[in-house]
mmCIF file of C-alpha atoms in Angstrom:
data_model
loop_
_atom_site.group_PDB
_atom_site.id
_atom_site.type_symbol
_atom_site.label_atom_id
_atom_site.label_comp_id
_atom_site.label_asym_id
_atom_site.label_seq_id
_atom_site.Cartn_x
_atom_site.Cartn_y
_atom_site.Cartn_z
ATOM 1 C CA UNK A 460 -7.822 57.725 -5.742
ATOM 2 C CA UNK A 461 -8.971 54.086 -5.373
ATOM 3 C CA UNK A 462 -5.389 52.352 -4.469
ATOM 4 C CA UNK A 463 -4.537 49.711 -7.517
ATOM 5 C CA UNK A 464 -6.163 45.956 -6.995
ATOM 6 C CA UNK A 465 -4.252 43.473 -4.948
ATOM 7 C CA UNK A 466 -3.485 40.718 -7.288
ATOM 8 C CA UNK A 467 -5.605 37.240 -6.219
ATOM 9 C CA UNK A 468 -3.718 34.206 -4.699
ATOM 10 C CA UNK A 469 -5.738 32.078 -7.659
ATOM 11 C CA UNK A 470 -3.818 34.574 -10.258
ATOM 12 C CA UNK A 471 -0.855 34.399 -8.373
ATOM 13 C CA UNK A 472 -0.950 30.382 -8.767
ATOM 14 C CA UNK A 473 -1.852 31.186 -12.485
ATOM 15 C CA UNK A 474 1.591 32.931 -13.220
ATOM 16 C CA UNK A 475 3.734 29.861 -10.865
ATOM 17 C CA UNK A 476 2.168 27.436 -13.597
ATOM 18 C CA UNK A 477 2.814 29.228 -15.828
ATOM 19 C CA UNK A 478 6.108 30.244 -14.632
ATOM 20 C CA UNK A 479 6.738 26.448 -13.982
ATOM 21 C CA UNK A 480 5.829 25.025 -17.371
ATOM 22 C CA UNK A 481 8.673 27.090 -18.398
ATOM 23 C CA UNK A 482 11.410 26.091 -16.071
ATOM 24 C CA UNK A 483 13.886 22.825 -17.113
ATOM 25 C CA UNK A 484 13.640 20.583 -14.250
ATOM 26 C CA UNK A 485 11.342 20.161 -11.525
ATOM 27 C CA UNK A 486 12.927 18.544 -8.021
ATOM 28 C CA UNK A 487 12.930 14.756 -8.610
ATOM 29 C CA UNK A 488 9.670 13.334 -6.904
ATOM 30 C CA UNK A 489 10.060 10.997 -3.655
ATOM 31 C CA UNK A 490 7.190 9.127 -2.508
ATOM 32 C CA UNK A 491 6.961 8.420 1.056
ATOM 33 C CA UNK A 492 6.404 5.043 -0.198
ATOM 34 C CA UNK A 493 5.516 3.098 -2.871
ATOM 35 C CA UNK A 494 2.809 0.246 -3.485
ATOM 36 C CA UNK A 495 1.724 0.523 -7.173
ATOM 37 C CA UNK A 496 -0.196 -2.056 -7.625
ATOM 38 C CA UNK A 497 -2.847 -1.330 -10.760
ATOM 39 C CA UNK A 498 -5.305 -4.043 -11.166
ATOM 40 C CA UNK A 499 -6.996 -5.676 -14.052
ATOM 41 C CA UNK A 500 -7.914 -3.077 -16.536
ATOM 42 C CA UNK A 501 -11.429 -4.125 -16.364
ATOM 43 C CA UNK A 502 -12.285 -5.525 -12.826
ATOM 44 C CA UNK A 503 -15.047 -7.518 -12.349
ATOM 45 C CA UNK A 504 -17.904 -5.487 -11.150
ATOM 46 C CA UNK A 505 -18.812 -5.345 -7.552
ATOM 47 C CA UNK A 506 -21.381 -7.926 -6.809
ATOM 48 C CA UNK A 507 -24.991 -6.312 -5.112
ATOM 49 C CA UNK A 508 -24.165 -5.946 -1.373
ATOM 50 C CA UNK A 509 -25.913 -8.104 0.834
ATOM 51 C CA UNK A 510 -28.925 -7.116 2.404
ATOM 52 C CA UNK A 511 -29.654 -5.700 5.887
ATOM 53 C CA UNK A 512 -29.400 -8.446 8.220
ATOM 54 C CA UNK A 513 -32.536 -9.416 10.338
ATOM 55 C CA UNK A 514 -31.686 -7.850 13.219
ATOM 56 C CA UNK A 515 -31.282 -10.397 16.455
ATOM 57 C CA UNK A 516 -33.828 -8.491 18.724
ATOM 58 C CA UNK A 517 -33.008 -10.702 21.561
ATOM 59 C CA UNK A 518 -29.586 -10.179 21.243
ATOM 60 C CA UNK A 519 -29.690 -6.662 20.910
ATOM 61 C CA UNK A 520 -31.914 -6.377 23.688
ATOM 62 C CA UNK A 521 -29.689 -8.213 26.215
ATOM 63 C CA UNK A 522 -26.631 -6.589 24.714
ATOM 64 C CA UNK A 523 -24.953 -2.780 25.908
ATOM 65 C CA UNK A 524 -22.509 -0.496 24.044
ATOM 66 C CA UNK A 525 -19.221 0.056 25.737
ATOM 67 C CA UNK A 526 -15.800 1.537 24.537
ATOM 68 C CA UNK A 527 -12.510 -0.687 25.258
ATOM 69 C CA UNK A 528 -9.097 1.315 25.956
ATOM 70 C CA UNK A 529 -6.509 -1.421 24.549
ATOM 71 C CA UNK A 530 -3.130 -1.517 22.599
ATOM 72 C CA UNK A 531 -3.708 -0.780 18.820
ATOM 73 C CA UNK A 532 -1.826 -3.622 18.174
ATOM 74 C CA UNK A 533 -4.497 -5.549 19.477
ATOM 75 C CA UNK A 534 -7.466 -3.519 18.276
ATOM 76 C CA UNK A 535 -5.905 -4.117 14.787
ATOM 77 C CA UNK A 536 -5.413 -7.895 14.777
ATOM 78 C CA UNK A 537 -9.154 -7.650 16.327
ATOM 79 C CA UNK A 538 -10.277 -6.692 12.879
ATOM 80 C CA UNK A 539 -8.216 -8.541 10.694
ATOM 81 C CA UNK A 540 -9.808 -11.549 12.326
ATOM 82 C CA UNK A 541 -12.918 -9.468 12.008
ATOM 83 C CA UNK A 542 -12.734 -9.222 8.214
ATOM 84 C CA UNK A 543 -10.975 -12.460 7.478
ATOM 85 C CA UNK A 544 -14.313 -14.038 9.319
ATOM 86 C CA UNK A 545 -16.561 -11.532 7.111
ATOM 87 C CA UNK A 546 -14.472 -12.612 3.985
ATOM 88 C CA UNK A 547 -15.115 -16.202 4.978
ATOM 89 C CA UNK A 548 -18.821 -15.756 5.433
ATOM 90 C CA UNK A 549 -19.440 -13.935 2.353
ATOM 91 C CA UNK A 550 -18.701 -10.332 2.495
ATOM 92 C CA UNK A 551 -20.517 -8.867 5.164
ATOM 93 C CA UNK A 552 -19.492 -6.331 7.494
ATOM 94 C CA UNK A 553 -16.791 -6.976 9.647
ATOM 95 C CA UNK A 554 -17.360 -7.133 13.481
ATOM 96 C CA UNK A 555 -15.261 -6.673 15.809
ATOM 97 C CA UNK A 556 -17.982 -7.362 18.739
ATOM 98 C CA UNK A 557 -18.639 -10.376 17.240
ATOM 99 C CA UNK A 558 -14.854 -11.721 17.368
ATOM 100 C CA UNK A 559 -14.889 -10.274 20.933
ATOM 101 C CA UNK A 560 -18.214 -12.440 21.613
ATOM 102 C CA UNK A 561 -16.899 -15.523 20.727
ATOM 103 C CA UNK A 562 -13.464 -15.378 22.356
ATOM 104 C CA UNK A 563 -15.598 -14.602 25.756
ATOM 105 C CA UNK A 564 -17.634 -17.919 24.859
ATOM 106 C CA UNK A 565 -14.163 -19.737 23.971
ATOM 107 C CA UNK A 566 -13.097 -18.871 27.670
ATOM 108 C CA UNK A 567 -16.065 -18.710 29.293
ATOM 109 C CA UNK A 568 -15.156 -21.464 31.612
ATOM 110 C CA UNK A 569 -12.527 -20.014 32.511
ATOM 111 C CA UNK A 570 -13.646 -16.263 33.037
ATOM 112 C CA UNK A 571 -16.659 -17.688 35.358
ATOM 113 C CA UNK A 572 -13.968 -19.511 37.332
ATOM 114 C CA UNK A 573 -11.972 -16.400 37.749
ATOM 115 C CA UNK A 574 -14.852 -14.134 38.940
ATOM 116 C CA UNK A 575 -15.800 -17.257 41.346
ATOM 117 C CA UNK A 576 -12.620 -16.446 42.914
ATOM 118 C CA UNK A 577 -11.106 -20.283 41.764
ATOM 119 C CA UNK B 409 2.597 13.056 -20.431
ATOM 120 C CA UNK B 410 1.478 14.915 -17.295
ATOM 121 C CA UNK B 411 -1.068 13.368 -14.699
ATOM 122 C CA UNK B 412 -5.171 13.694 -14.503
ATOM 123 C CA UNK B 413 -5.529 16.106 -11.566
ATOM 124 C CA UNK B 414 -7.840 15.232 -9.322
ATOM 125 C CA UNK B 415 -8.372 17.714 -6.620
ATOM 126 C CA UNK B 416 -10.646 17.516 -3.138
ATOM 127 C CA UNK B 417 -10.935 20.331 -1.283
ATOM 128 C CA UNK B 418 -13.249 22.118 1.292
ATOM 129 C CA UNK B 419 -12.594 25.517 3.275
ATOM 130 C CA UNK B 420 -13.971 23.313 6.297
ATOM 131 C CA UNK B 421 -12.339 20.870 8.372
ATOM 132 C CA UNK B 422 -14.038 17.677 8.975
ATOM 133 C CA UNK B 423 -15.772 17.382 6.030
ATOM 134 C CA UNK B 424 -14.325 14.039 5.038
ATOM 135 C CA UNK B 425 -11.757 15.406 2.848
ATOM 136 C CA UNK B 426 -9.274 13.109 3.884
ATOM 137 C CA UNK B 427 -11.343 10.137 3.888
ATOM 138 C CA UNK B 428 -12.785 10.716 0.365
ATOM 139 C CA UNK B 429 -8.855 11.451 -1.440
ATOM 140 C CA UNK B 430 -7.886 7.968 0.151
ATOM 141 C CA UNK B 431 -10.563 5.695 -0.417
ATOM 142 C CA UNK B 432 -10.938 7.703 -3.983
ATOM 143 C CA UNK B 433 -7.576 7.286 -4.957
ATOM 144 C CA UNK B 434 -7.716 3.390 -3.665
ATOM 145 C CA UNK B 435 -10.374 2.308 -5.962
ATOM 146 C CA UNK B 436 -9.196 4.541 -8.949
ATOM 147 C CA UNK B 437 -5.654 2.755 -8.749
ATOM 148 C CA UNK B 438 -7.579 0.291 -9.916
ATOM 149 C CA UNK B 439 -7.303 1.031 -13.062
ATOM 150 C CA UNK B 440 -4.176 3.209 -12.946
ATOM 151 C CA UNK B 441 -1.123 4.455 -11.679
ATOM 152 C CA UNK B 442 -2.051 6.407 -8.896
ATOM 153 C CA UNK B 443 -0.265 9.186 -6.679
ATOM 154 C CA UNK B 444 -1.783 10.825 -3.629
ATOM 155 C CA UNK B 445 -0.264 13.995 -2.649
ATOM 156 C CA UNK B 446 -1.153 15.182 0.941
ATOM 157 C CA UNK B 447 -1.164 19.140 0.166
ATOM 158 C CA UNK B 448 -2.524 19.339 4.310
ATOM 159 C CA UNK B 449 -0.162 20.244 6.765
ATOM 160 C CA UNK B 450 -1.995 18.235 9.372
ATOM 161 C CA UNK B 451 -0.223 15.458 6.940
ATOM 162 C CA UNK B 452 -3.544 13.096 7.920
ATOM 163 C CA UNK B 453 -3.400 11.387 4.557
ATOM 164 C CA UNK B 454 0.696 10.653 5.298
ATOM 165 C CA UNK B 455 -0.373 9.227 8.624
ATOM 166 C CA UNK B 456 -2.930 7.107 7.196
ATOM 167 C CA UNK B 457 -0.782 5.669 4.143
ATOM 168 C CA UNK B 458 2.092 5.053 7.090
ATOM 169 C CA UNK B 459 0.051 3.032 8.860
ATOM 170 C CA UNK B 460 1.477 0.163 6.029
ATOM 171 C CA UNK B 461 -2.458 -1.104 5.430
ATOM 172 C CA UNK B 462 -1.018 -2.324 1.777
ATOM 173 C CA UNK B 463 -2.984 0.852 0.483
ATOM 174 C CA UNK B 464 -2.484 0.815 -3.624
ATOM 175 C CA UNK B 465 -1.029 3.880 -4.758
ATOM 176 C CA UNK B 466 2.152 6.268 -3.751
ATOM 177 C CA UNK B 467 1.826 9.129 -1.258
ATOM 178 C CA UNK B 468 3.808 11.885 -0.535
ATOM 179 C CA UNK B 469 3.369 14.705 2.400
ATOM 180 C CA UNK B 470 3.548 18.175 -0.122
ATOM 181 C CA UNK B 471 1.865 20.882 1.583
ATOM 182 C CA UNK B 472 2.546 24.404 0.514
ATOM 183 C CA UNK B 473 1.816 27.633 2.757
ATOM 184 C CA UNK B 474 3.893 30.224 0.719
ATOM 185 C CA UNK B 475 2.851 31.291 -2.403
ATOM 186 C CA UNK B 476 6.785 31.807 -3.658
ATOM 187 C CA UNK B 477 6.962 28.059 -3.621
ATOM 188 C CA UNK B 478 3.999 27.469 -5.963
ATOM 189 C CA UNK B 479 6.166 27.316 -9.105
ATOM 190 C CA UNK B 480 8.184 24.359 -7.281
ATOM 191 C CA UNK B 481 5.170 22.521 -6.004
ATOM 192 C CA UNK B 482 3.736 22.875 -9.106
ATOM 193 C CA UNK B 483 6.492 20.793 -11.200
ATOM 194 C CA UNK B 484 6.712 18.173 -8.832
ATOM 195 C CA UNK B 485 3.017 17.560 -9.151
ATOM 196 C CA UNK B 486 2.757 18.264 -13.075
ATOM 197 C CA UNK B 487 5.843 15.505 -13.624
ATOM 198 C CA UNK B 488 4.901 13.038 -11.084
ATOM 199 C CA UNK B 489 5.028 9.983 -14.110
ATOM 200 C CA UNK B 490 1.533 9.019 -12.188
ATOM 201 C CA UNK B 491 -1.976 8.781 -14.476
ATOM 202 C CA UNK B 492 -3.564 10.434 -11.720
ATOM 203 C CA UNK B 493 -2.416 12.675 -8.921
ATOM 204 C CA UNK B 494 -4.958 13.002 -6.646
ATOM 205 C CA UNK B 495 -4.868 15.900 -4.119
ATOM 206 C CA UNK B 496 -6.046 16.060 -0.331
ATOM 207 C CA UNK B 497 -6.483 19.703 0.220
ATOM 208 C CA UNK B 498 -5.907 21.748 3.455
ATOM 209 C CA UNK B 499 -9.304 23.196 4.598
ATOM 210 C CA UNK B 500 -8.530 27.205 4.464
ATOM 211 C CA UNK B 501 -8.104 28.951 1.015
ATOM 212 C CA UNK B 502 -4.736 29.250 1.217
ATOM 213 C CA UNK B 503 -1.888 29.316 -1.516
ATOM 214 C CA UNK B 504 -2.018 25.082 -2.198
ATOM 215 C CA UNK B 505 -6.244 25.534 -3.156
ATOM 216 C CA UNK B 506 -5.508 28.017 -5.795
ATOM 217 C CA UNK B 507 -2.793 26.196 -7.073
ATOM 218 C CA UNK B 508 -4.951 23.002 -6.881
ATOM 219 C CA UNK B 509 -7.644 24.729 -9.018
ATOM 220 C CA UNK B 510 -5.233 26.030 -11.319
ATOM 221 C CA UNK B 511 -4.018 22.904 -11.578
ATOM 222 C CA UNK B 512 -7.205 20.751 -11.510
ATOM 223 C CA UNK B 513 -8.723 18.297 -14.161
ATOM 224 C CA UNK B 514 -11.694 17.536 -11.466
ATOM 225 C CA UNK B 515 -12.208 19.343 -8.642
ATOM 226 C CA UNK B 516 -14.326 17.652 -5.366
ATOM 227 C CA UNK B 517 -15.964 19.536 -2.509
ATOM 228 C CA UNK B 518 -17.219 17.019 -0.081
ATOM 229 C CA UNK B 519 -19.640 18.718 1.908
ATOM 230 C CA UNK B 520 -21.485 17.637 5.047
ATOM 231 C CA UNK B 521 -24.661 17.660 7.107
ATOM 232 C CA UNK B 522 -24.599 21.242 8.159
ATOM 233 C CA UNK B 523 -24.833 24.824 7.069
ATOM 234 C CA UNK B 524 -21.574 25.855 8.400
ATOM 235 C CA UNK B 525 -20.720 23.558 5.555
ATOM 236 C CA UNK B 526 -22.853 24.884 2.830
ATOM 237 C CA UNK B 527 -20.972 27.966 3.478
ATOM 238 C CA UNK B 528 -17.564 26.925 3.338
ATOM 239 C CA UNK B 529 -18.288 24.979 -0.013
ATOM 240 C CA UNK B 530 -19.518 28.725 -1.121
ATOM 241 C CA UNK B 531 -16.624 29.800 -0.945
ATOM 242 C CA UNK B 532 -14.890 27.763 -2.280
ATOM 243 C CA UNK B 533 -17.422 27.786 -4.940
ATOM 244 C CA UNK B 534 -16.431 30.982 -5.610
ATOM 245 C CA UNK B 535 -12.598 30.624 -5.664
ATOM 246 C CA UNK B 536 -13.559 27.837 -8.543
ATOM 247 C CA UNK B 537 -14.862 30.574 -10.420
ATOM 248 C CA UNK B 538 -11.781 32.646 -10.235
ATOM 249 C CA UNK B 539 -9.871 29.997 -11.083
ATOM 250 C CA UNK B 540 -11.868 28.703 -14.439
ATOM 251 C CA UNK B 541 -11.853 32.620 -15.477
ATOM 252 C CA UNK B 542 -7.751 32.959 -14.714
ATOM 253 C CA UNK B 543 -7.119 29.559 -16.849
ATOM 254 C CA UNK B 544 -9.855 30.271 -19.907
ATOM 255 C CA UNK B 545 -9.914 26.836 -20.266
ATOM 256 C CA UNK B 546 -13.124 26.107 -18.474
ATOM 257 C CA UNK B 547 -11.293 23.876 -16.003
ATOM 258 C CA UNK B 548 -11.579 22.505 -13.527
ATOM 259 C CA UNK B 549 -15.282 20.341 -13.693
ATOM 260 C CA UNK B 550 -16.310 20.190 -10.743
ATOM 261 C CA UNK B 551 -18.726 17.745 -8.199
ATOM 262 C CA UNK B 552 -20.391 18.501 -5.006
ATOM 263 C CA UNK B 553 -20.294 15.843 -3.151
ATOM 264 C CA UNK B 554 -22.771 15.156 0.089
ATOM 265 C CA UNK B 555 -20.604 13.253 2.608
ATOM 266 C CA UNK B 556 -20.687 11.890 6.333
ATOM 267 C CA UNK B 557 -24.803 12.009 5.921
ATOM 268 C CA UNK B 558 -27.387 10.416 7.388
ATOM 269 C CA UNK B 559 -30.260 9.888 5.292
ATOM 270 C CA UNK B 560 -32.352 8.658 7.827
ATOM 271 C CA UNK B 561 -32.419 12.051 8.957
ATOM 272 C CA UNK B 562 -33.876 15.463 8.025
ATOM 273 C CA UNK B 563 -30.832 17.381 8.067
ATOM 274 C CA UNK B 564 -29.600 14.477 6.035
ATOM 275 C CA UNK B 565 -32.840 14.976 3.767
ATOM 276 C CA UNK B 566 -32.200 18.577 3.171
ATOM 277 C CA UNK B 567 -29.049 19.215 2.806
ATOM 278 C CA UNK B 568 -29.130 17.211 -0.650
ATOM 279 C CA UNK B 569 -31.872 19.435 -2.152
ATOM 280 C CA UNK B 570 -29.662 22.164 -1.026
ATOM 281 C CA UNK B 571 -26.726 20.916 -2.708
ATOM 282 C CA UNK B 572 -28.831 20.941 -6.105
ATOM 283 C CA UNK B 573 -29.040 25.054 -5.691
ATOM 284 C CA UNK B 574 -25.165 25.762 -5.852
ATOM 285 C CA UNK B 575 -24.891 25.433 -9.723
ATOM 286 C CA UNK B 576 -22.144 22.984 -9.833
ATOM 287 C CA UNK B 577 -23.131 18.980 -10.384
ATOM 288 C CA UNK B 578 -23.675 17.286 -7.479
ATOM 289 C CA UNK B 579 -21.976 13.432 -7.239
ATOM 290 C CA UNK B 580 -23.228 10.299 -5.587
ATOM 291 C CA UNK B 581 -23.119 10.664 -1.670
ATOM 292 C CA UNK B 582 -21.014 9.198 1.013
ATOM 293 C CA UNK B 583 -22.559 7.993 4.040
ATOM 294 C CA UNK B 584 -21.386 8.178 7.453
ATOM 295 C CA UNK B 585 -20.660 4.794 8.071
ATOM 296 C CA UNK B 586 -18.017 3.632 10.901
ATOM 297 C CA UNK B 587 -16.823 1.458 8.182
ATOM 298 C CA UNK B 588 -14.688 4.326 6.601
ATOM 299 C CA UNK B 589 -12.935 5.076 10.413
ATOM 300 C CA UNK B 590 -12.778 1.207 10.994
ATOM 301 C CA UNK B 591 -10.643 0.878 7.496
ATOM 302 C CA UNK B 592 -8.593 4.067 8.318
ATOM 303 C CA UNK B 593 -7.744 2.792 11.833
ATOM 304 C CA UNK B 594 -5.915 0.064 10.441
ATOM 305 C CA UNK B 595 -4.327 1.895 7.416
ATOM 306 C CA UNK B 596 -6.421 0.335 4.863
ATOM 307 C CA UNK B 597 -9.105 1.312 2.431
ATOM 308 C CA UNK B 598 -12.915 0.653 2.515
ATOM 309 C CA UNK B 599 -12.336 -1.535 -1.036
ATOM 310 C CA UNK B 600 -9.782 -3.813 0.864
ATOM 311 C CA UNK B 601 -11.378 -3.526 4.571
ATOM 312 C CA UNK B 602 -15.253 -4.338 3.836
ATOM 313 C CA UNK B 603 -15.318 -5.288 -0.147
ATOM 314 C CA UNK B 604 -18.231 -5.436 -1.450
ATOM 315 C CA UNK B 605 -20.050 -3.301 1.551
ATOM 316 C CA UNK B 606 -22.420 -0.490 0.936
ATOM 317 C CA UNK B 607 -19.794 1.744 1.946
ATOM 318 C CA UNK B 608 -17.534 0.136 -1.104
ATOM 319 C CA UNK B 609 -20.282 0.938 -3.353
ATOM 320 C CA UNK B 610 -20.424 4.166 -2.977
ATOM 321 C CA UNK B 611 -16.915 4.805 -3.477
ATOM 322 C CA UNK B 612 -16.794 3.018 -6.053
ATOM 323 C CA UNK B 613 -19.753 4.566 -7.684
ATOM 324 C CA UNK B 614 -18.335 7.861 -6.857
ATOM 325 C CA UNK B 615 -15.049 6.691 -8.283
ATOM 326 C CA UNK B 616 -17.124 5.629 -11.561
ATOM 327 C CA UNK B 617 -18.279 9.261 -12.351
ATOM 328 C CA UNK B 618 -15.364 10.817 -11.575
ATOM 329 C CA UNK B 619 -13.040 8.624 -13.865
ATOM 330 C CA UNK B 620 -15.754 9.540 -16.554
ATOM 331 C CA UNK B 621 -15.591 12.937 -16.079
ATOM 332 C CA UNK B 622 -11.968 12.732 -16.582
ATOM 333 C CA UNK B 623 -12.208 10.864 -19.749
ATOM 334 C CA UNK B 624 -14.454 14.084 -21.109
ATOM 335 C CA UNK B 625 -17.634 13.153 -20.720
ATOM 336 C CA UNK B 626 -20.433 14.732 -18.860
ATOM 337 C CA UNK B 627 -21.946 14.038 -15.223
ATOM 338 C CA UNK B 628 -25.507 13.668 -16.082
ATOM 339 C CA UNK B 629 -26.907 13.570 -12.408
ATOM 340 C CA UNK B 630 -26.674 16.866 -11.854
#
């Protein structure tokens, strides 16, 4: 005798709707947090992206990949100056290496000094 | 009036679940009241919206392992006095995706770059069906949606044609762009974090077709 079908978990969920559009009052929700913020009803549509930028072979040539280990703190106000730069500049992408770049050449001076031993 | 559902779910981790219910539910709150509920125990969604990056909707940390709490979870979903409760799904098919899919207005499988993928979507293709024959109400739609892909590549390529072969619409696809994990390091969304970028556009397109098929009408793209 086959033994009688295990009911599914979907039909399970099926009956707890079912059994919970019947019940009075569900516990009162409580967002972690809350930031409503709805927009516009119609917001303006997103302009065309720019296009690829021509990539700086010479730069890229001279240039390496690394990974930096520093606070997040920092990381993050890394690419808020990132993206308030990109903002500036029209909407292109944010870059962190770039910000990076030109605090080097900022303190360039002063870094060559350093490794001088002055 | 109860919330649009809006359900995304894989039986995979790593699929960009997580990335897609965040940024999605971002851009939609454009237009609405919008409530993310992180259904995933790993609570990366909760994480992300603690981070304080001014992201534009409410979030709560509701995950639900046993089934005698569905009724419950349910409720608190079904009243949330959101227009749209999006869901981030756990990735196993546990008791919070079939109460997702019984639940569900739209339901998203992001799916990426590799087989191991393509199965997991299977199945959870198939626990879609169960659900639209337990409701008899032919919900939820559904979109496939390619994610974390590289078109420049033939994995990339291919995967998208074999997307077309699981019967279910297939959306416009997310690229793997370090845009998405630049945004999310700093608690913010794609929208707010690189506006206007080709990884905006894409959630926003995606965003697009999914607030149509929650208005009723069809996904033609399929």
């Amino acid at each position: 005798m086959a033994p009688p079908k295990r009911p599914s978990l979907v039909g399970a969920m099926k009956a707890a709707k079912d059994a919970a559009g019947r019940t009075a009052q569900p516990p009162e929700a409580a967002p972690v947090a809350s930031q409503p913020s709805p927009a516009a009803e119609t917001p303006a549509p997103l302009a065309a992206p720019p296009g690829p930028a021509k990539r700086d072979r010479s730069l890229s040539d001279r240039s390496a990949t690394t990974a930096l280990h520093i606070p997040r703190e920092q990381l993050h106000l890394l690419r808020l100056v990132a993206v308030a730069r990109a903002n500036r500049e029209g909407g292109g992408r944010p870059s962190v290496s770039n910000v990076l770049r030109e605090l080097i050449e900022a303190n360039r001076a002063a870094l060559e000094r350093e490794a001088a031993g002055g | 009036m109860p919330p649009q559902i809006l359900a995304v779910g894989n039986l995979k981790g790593g699929t960009g679940k997580t990335t897609l219910a965040v940024n999605l539910a971002a851009e939609l709150a454009g237009k609405r009241k919008v409530h993310l509920v992180d259904a995933d125990a790993q609570e990366s969604a909760t994480e992300w919206f603690q981070l304080d990056g001014g992201l534009p909707f409410t979030c709560e940390a509701l995950p639900l392992d046993d089934p005698g709490e569905a009724a419950g979870w349910i409720a608190r979903i079904t009243t949330n006095p959101a227009d749209l409760v999006v869901v981030d799904l756990p990735p196993h098919t546990g008791a919070a995706t079939a109460a997702a899919l019984i639940l569900a207005d739209l339901f998203l499988v992001p799916i990426g770059p590799s087989t191991l993928d393509i199965r997991a979507a299977a199945k959870a293709l198939d626990m879609l069906t169960e659900a639209r024959e337990a409701r008899e109400d032919g919900k939820p739609a559904a979109l496939l949606i390619l994610s974390k892909v590289d078109r420049r590549t033939a994995a990339g390529r291919e995967i998208e044609a074999a997307l077309h072969e699981m019967g279910e619409p297939v959306g416009p696809m997310v690229g793997l762009r370090s845009a998405f994990v630049d945004a999310a390091s700093g608690g913010s969304w794609i929208g707010a974090y690189a506006p206007r970028s080709v990884a905006h556009q894409e959630i926003a397109t995606l965003a697009a077709v999914a607030a149509r098929i929650l208005k009723g009408k069809k996904h033609g793209t399929a």
